[in-house]
Coordinates of C-alpha atoms and ligand atoms in Angstrom, one line a residue:
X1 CA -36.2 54.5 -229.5
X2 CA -37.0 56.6 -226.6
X3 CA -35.8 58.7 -224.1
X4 CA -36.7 59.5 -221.0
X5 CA -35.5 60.8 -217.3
X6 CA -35.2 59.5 -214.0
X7 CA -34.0 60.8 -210.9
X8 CA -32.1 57.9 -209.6
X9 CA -30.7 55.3 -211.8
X10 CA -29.4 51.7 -210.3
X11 CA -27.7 49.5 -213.1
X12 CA -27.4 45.7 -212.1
X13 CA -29.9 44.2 -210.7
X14 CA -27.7 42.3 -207.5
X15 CA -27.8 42.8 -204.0
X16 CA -25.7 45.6 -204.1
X17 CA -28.2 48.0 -206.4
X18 CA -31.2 46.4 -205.0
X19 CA -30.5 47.2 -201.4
X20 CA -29.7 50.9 -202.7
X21 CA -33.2 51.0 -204.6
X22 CA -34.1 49.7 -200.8
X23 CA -32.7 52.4 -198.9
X24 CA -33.4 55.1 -201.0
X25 CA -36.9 54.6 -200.2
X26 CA -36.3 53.9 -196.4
X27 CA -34.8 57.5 -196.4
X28 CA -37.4 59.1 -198.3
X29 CA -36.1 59.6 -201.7
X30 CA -39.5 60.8 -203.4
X31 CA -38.0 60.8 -207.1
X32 CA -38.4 58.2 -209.6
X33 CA -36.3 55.4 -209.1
X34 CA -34.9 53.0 -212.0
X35 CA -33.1 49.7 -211.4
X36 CA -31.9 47.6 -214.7
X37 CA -30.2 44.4 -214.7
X38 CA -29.5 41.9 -217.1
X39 CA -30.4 38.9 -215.6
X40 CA -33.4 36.8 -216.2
X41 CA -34.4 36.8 -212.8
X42 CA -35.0 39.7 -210.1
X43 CA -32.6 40.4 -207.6
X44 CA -31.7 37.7 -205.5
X45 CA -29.3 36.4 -202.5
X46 CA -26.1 34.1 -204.2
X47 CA -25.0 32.6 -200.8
X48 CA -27.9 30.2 -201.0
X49 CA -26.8 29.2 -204.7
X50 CA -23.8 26.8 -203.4
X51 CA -25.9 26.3 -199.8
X52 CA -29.6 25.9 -199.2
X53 CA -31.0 26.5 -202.4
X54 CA -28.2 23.7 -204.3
X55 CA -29.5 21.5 -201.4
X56 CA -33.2 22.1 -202.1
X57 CA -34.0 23.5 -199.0
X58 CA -34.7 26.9 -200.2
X59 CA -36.7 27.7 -202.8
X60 CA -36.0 30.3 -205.2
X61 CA -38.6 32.4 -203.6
X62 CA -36.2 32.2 -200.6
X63 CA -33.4 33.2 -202.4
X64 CA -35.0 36.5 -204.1
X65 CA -34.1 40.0 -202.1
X66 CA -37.7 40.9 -201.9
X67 CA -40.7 38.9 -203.6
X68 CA -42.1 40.0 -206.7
X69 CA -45.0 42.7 -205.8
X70 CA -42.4 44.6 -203.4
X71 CA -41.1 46.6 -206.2
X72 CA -44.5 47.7 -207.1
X73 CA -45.6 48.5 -203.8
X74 CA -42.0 50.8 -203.1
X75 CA -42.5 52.5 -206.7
X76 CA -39.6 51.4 -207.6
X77 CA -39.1 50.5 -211.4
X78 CA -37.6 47.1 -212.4
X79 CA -36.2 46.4 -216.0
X80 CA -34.8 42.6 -215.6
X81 CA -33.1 41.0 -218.8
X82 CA -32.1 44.2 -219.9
X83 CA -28.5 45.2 -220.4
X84 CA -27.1 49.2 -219.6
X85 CA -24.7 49.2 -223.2
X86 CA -24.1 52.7 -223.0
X87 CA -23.4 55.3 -220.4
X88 CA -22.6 59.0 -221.2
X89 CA -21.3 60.4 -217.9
X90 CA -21.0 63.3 -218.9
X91 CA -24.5 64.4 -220.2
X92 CA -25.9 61.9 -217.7
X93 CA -27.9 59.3 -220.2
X94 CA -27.6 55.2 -220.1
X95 CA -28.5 53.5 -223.3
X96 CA -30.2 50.1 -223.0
X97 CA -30.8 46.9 -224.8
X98 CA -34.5 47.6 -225.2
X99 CA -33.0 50.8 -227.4
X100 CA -34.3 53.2 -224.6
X101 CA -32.4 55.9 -223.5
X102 CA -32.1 57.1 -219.7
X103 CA -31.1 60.8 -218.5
X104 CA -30.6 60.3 -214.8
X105 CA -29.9 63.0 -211.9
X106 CA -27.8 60.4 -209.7
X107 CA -26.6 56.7 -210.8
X108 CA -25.3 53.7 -208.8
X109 CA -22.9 51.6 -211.1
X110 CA -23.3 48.1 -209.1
X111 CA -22.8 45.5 -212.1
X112 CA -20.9 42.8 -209.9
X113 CA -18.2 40.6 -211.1
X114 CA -18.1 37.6 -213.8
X115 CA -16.7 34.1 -213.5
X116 CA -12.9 33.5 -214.2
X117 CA -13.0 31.0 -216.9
X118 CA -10.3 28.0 -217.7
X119 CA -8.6 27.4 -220.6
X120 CA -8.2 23.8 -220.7
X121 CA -8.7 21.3 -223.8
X122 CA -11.9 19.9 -223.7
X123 CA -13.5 22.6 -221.6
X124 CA -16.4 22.6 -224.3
X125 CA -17.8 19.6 -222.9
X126 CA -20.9 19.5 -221.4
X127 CA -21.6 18.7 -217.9
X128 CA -18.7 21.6 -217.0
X129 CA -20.1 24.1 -215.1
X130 CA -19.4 27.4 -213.3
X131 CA -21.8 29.1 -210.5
X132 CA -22.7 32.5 -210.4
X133 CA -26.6 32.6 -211.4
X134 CA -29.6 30.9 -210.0
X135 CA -30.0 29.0 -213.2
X136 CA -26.2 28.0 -213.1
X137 CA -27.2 26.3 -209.6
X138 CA -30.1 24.8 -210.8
X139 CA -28.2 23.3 -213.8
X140 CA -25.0 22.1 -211.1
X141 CA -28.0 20.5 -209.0
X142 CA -29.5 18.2 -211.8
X143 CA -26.4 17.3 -213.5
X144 CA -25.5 16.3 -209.7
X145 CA -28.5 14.0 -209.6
X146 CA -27.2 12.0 -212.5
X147 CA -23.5 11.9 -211.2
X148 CA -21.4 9.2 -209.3
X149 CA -18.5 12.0 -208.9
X150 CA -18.7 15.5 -209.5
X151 CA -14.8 17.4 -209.5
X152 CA -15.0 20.4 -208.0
X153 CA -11.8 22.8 -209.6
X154 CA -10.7 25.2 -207.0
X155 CA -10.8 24.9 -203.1
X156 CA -11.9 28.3 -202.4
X157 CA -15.6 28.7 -200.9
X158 CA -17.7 27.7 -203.8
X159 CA -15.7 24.8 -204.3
X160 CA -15.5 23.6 -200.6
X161 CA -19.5 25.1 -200.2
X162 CA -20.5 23.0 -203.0
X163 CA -18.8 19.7 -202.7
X164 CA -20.5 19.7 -198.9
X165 CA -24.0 20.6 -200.2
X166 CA -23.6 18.3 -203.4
X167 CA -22.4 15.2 -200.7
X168 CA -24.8 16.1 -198.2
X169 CA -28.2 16.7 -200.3
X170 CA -27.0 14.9 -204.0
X171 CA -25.2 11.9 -202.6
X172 CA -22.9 12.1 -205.1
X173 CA -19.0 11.6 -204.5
X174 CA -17.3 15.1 -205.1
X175 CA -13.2 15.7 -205.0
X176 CA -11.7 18.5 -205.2
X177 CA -8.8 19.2 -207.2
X178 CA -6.9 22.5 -206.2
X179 CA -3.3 24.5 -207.1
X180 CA -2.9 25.1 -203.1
X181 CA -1.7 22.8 -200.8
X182 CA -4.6 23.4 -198.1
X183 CA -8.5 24.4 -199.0
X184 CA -9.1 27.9 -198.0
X185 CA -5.2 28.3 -197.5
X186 CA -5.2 31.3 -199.8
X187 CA -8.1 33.3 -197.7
X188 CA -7.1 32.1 -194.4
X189 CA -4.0 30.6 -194.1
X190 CA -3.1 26.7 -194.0
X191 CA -3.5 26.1 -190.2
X192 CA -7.3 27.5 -190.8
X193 CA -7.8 26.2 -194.0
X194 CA -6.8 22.7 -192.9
X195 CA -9.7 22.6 -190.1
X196 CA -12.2 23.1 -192.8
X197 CA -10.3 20.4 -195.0
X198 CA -10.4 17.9 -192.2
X199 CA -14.4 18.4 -192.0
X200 CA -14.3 17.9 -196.2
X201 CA -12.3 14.7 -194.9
X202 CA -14.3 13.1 -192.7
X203 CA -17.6 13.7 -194.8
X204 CA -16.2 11.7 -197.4
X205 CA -14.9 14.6 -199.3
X206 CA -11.4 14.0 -201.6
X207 CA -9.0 16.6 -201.7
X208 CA -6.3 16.4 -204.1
X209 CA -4.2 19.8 -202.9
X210 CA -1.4 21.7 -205.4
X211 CA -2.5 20.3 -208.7
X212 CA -2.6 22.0 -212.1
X213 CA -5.7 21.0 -214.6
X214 CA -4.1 20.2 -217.5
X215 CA -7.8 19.2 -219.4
X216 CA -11.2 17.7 -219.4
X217 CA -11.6 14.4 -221.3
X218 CA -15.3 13.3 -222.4
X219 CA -17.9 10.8 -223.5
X220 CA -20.0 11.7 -226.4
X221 CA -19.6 15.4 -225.8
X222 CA -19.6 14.8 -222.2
X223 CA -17.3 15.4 -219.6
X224 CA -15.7 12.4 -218.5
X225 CA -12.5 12.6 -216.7
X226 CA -10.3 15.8 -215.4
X227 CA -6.9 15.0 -216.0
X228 CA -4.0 16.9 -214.3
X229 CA -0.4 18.0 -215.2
X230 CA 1.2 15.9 -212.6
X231 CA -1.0 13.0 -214.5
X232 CA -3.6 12.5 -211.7
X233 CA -6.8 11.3 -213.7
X234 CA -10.4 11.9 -212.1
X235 CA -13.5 9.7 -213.9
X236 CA -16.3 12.0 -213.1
X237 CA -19.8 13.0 -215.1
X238 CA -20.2 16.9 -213.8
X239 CA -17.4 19.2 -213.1
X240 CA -18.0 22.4 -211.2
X241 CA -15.4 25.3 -211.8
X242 CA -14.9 27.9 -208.8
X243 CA -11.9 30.1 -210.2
X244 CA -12.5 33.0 -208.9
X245 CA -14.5 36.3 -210.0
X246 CA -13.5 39.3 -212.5
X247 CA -15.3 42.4 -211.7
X248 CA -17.2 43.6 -214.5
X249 CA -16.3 47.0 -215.4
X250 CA -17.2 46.9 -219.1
X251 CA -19.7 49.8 -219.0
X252 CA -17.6 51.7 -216.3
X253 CA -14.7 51.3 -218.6
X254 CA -16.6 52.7 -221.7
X255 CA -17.9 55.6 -219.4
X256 CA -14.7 57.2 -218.6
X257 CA -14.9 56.1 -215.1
X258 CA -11.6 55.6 -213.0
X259 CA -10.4 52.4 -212.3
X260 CA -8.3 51.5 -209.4
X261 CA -5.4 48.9 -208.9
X262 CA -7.6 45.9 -208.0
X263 CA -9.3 45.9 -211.4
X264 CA -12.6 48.0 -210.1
X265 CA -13.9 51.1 -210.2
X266 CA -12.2 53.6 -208.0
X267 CA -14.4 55.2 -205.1
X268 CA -13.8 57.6 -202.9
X269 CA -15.2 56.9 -198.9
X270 CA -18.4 57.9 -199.9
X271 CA -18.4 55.4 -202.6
X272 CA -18.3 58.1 -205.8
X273 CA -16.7 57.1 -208.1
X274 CA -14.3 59.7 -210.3
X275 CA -17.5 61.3 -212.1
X276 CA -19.6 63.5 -209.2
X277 CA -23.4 62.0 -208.7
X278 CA -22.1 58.4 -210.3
X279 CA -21.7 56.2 -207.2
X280 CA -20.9 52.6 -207.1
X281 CA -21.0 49.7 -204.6
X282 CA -20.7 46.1 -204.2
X283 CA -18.2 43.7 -206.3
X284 CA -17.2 46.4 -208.4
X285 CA -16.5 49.2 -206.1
X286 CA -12.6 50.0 -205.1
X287 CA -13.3 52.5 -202.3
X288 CA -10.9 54.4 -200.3
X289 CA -12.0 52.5 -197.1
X290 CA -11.5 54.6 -194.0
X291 CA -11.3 51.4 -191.9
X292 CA -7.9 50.0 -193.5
X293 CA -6.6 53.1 -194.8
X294 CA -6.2 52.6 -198.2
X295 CA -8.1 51.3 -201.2
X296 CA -10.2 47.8 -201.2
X297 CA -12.2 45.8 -203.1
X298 CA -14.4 43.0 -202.2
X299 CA -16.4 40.2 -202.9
X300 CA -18.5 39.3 -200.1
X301 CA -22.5 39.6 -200.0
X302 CA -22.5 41.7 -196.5
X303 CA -19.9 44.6 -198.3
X304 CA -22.5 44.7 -201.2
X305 CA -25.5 44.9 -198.7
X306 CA -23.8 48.1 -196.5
X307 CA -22.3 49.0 -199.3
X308 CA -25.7 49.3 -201.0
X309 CA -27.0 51.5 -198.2
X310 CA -24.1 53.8 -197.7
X311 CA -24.4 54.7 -201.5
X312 CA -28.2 55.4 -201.4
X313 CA -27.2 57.4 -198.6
X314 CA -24.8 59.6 -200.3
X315 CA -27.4 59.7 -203.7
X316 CA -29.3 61.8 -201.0
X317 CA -26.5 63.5 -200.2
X318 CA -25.7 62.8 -197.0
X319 CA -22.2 62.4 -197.1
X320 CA -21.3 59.8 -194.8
X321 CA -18.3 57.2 -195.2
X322 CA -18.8 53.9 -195.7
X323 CA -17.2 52.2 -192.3
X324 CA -18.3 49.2 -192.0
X325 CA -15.9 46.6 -190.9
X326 CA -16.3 43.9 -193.8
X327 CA -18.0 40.8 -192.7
X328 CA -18.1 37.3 -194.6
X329 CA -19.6 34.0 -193.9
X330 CA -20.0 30.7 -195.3
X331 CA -21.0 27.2 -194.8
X332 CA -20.2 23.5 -195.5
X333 CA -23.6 21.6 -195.8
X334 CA -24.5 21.8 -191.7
X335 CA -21.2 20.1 -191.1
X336 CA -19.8 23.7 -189.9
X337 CA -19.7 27.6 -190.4
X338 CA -17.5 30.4 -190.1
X339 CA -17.9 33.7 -189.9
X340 CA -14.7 36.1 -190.8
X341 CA -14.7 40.1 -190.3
X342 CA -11.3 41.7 -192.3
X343 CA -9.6 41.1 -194.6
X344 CA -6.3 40.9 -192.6
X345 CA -3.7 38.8 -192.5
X346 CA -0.8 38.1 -189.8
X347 CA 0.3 35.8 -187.3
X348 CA -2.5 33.1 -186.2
X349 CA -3.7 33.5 -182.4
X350 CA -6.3 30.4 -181.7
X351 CA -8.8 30.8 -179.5
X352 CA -11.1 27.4 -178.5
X353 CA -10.1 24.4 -180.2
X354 CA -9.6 23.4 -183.7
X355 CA -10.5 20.0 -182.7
X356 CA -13.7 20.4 -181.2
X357 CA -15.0 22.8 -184.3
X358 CA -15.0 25.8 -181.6
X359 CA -12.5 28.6 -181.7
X360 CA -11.9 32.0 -183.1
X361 CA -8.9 32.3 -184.7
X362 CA -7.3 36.5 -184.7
X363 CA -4.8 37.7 -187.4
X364 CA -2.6 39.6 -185.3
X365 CA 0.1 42.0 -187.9
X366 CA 2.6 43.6 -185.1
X367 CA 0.3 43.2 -181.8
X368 CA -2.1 44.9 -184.3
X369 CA -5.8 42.7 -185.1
X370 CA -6.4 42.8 -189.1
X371 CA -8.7 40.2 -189.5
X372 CA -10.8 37.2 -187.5
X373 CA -12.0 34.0 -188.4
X374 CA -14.8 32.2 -186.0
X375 CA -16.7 29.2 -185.7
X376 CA -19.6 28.6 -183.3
X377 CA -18.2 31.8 -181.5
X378 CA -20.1 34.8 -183.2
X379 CA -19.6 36.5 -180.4
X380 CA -16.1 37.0 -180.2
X381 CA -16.3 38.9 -184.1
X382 CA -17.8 42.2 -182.8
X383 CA -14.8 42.2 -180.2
X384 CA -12.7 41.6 -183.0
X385 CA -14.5 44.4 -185.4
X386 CA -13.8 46.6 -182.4
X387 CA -10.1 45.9 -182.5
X388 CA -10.0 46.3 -186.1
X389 CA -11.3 49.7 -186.1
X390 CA -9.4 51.2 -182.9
X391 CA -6.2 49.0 -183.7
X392 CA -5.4 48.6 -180.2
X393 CA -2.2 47.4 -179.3
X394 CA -2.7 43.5 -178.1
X395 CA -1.1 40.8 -176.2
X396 CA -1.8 37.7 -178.2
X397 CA -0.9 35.4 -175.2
X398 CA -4.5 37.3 -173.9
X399 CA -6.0 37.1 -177.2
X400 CA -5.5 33.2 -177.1
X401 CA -6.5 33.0 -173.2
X402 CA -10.2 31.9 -172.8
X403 CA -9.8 33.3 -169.0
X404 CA -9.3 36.9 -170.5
X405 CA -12.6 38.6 -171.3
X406 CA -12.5 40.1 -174.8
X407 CA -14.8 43.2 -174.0
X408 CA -12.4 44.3 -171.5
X409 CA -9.3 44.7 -173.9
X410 CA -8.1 47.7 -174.1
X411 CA -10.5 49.6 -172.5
Ligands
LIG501 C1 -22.6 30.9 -205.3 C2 -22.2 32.1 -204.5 C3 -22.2 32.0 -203.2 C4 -21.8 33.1 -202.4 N1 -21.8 32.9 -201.0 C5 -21.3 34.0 -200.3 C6 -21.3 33.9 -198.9 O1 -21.6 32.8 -198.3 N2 -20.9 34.9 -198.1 C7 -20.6 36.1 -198.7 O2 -20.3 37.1 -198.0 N3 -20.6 36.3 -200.1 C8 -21.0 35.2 -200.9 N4 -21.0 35.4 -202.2 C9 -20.6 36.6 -202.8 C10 -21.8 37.6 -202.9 O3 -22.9 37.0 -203.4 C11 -21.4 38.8 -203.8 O4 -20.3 39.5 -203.2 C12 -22.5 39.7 -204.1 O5 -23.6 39.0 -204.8 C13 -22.1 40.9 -204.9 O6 -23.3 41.7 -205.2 P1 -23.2 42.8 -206.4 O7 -24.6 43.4 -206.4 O8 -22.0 43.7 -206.2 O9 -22.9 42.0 -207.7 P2 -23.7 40.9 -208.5 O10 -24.4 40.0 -207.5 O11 -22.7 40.2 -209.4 O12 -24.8 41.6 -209.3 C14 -24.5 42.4 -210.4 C15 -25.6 42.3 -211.4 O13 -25.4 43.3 -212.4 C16 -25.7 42.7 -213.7 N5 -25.1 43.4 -214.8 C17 -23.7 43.5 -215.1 N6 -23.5 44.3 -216.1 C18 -24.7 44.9 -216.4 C19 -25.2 45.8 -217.4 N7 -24.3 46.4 -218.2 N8 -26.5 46.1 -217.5 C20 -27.3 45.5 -216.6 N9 -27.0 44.6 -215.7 C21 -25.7 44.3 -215.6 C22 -25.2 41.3 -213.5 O14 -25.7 40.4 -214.5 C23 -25.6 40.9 -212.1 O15 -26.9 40.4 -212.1 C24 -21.4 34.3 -203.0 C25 -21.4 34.4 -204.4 C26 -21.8 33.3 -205.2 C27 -21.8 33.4 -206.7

């Protein structure tokens, strides 16, 4: 065993510790810099695992934050496939799977969020799979190959994301089997949600809306058929699984750290968590966001990214709140995108046209904008971001009015 000390210490290597390691650097941290993560690969961009890279038109070189010499070059240790199992807080020292141990001056706790897993009989079989790694999507990508059908469970956006890449690049026949009525109803709300439904629809996409799984049925150890409570019965030879995420707060859990009402660890603005000079970001981090005025937690790749730079930021002791408006995005094959800034809900105020795959849709809580959803209108989201920050009072007959000019609301 041996011990040794770092000045800044990143655990998980995702987009979230990677851009800190990043930033650090951009702002002239001089100290040694440590990033561990348990993966097998470096870190790397997820969006492209249920979009270009599951439709092989990225490669995994695409996909990775930075390529391989960068981390060299920035003097910026890497330590993949290794696993933080300790961390002391208190006297400042991580323990690691190599049977290392690391004192560190300031640490980023950015360890993401696992799969939700089903219980279901039968969900042993193989050709059941669940995406969260580049190897998961590589797996989902060949067992696609060999498949007439592929059931997606869960119409949230890896199951939508994937049945569109799996149909458009696999040729393979996906359905999607969901508890809500509407794909995407939960995040957006069913008028929304049904627009990107339709698109499924008319790609060839079937949708079986507010079913239970009840279990998987197989074929000499293989998954067969997905058979529902209400008795619906789906032959299919893969099954993809997008349930949700958990965050993963294991080590921060073992370390003392406060955790909030969401299930991550709690953050102040400045994205420290309850332990001075320990800072977190990304799917884990519950921060006190400025922007909403109260706690939040989220799972989106942008929040990670800003999230990552506020934190290196604050390592340096800059002491700046994270107020970024939180921005998503995601895409079915090249059949359509959105783009959503939030999370907000409300009262639905279309802008543009459903029909013609061309509107911005506001959430509008008491003439108040929480959240927007757009598609082919990027454009109208840093309005919205404005109106989400300033919480102007609006007039959604104006809102939904294409003759009103956005930038000159509430000015
Ligand atoms: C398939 C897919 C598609 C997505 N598409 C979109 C999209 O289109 N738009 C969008 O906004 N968001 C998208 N997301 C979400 C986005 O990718 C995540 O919000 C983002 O990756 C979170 O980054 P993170 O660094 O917080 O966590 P993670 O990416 O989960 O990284 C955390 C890392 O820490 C490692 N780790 C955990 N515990 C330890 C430990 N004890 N020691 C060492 N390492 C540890 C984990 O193995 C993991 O590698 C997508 C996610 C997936 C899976």
């Amino acid at each position: 065993m041996a011990r040794r000390r770092v000045d800044y210490l990143l655990i998980g290597g995702g987009l979230a510790a990677a851009n800190c390691a990043r930033w650090l650097r951009e702002e002239g941290a001089d100290g040694s810099v440590l990033l561990v993560g348990r993966e097998y690969d470096p870190p790397y961009n997820r969006p492209p695992l249920s979009k270009g890279y599951l439709q092989r038109k990225e490669s995994r070189e695409d996909a990775l934050f930075r390529p391989d010499d960068w981390w060299a070059e920035q003097e910026i240790e890497l330590l993949t496939r290794t696993t933080v199992t300790r961390l002391d807080a208190r006297e400042r020292v991580a323990s690691l799977s190599t049977r290392d141990e690391i004192e560190f001056d300031k640490a980023l706790l950015a360890t993401g969020a696992n799969v939700r897993r089903l219980r279901a009989e039968g969900n042993d079989l193989n050709g059941i799979d669940y995406l969260r790694t580049l190897p998961n999507s590589t797996t989902i990508g060949a067992d696609a190959d060999r498949a007439e059908r592929v059931v997606l469970i869960g119409g949230s956006y890896i199951g939508t994301e994937v049945a569109a890449s799996l149909t458009a690049a696999h040729d393979v026949q996906c359905a999607i089997v969901m508890q809500e009525d509407v794909t995407l109803e939960r995040f957006y709300g069913p008028e929304v949600g049904g627009y990107f439904q339709r698109v499924l629809e008319e790609h060839g996409v079937e949708v079986h809306g507010g079913q239970e799984l009840e279990r998987f049925e197989g074929r000499g150890g293989r998954v067969a058929k997905v058979v529902t409570k209400v008795g619906l019965e789906l032959e299919c030879d893969a099954v993809v699984i997008g349930a949700g995420v958990i965050p993963e707060v294991t080590l921060a859990r073992q370390a003392g750290l406060e955790l909030g009402e969401a299930g991550g660890v709690k953050a102040s603005a400045q994205l420290e968590s309850s332990v001075p000079g320990i800072f977190t970001a990304g799917d884990i981090c519950e921060y006190d966001s400025p922007i909403h005025s109260r706690p939040m937690r989220i799972e989106h790749w942008d929040v990670a990214f800003n999230q990552g730079k506020t934190a290196a930021l604050n390592m340096l002791g800059r002491g700046v709140e994270h107020t970024v408006v939180p921005y998503f995005f995601s895409d079915l094959a090249d059949w359509t995108g959105m783009e959503y800034v939030g999370p907000g809900s409300g009262e639905v105020v279309v802008r543009g046209s459903m029909d013609e795959g061309d509107f911005t849709a506001f959430y509008v809580d008491d003439g108040r904008v929480t959240a927007a959803l757009t598609v082919g209108r990027s454009d109208d989201l840093e309005h919205a971001s404005r109106f989400i920050t300033e919480r102007p009072q609006l007039d959604p007959a104006a809102l939904a009015d294409e003759g009103t000019d956005l930038a000159s609301l509430a000015r």
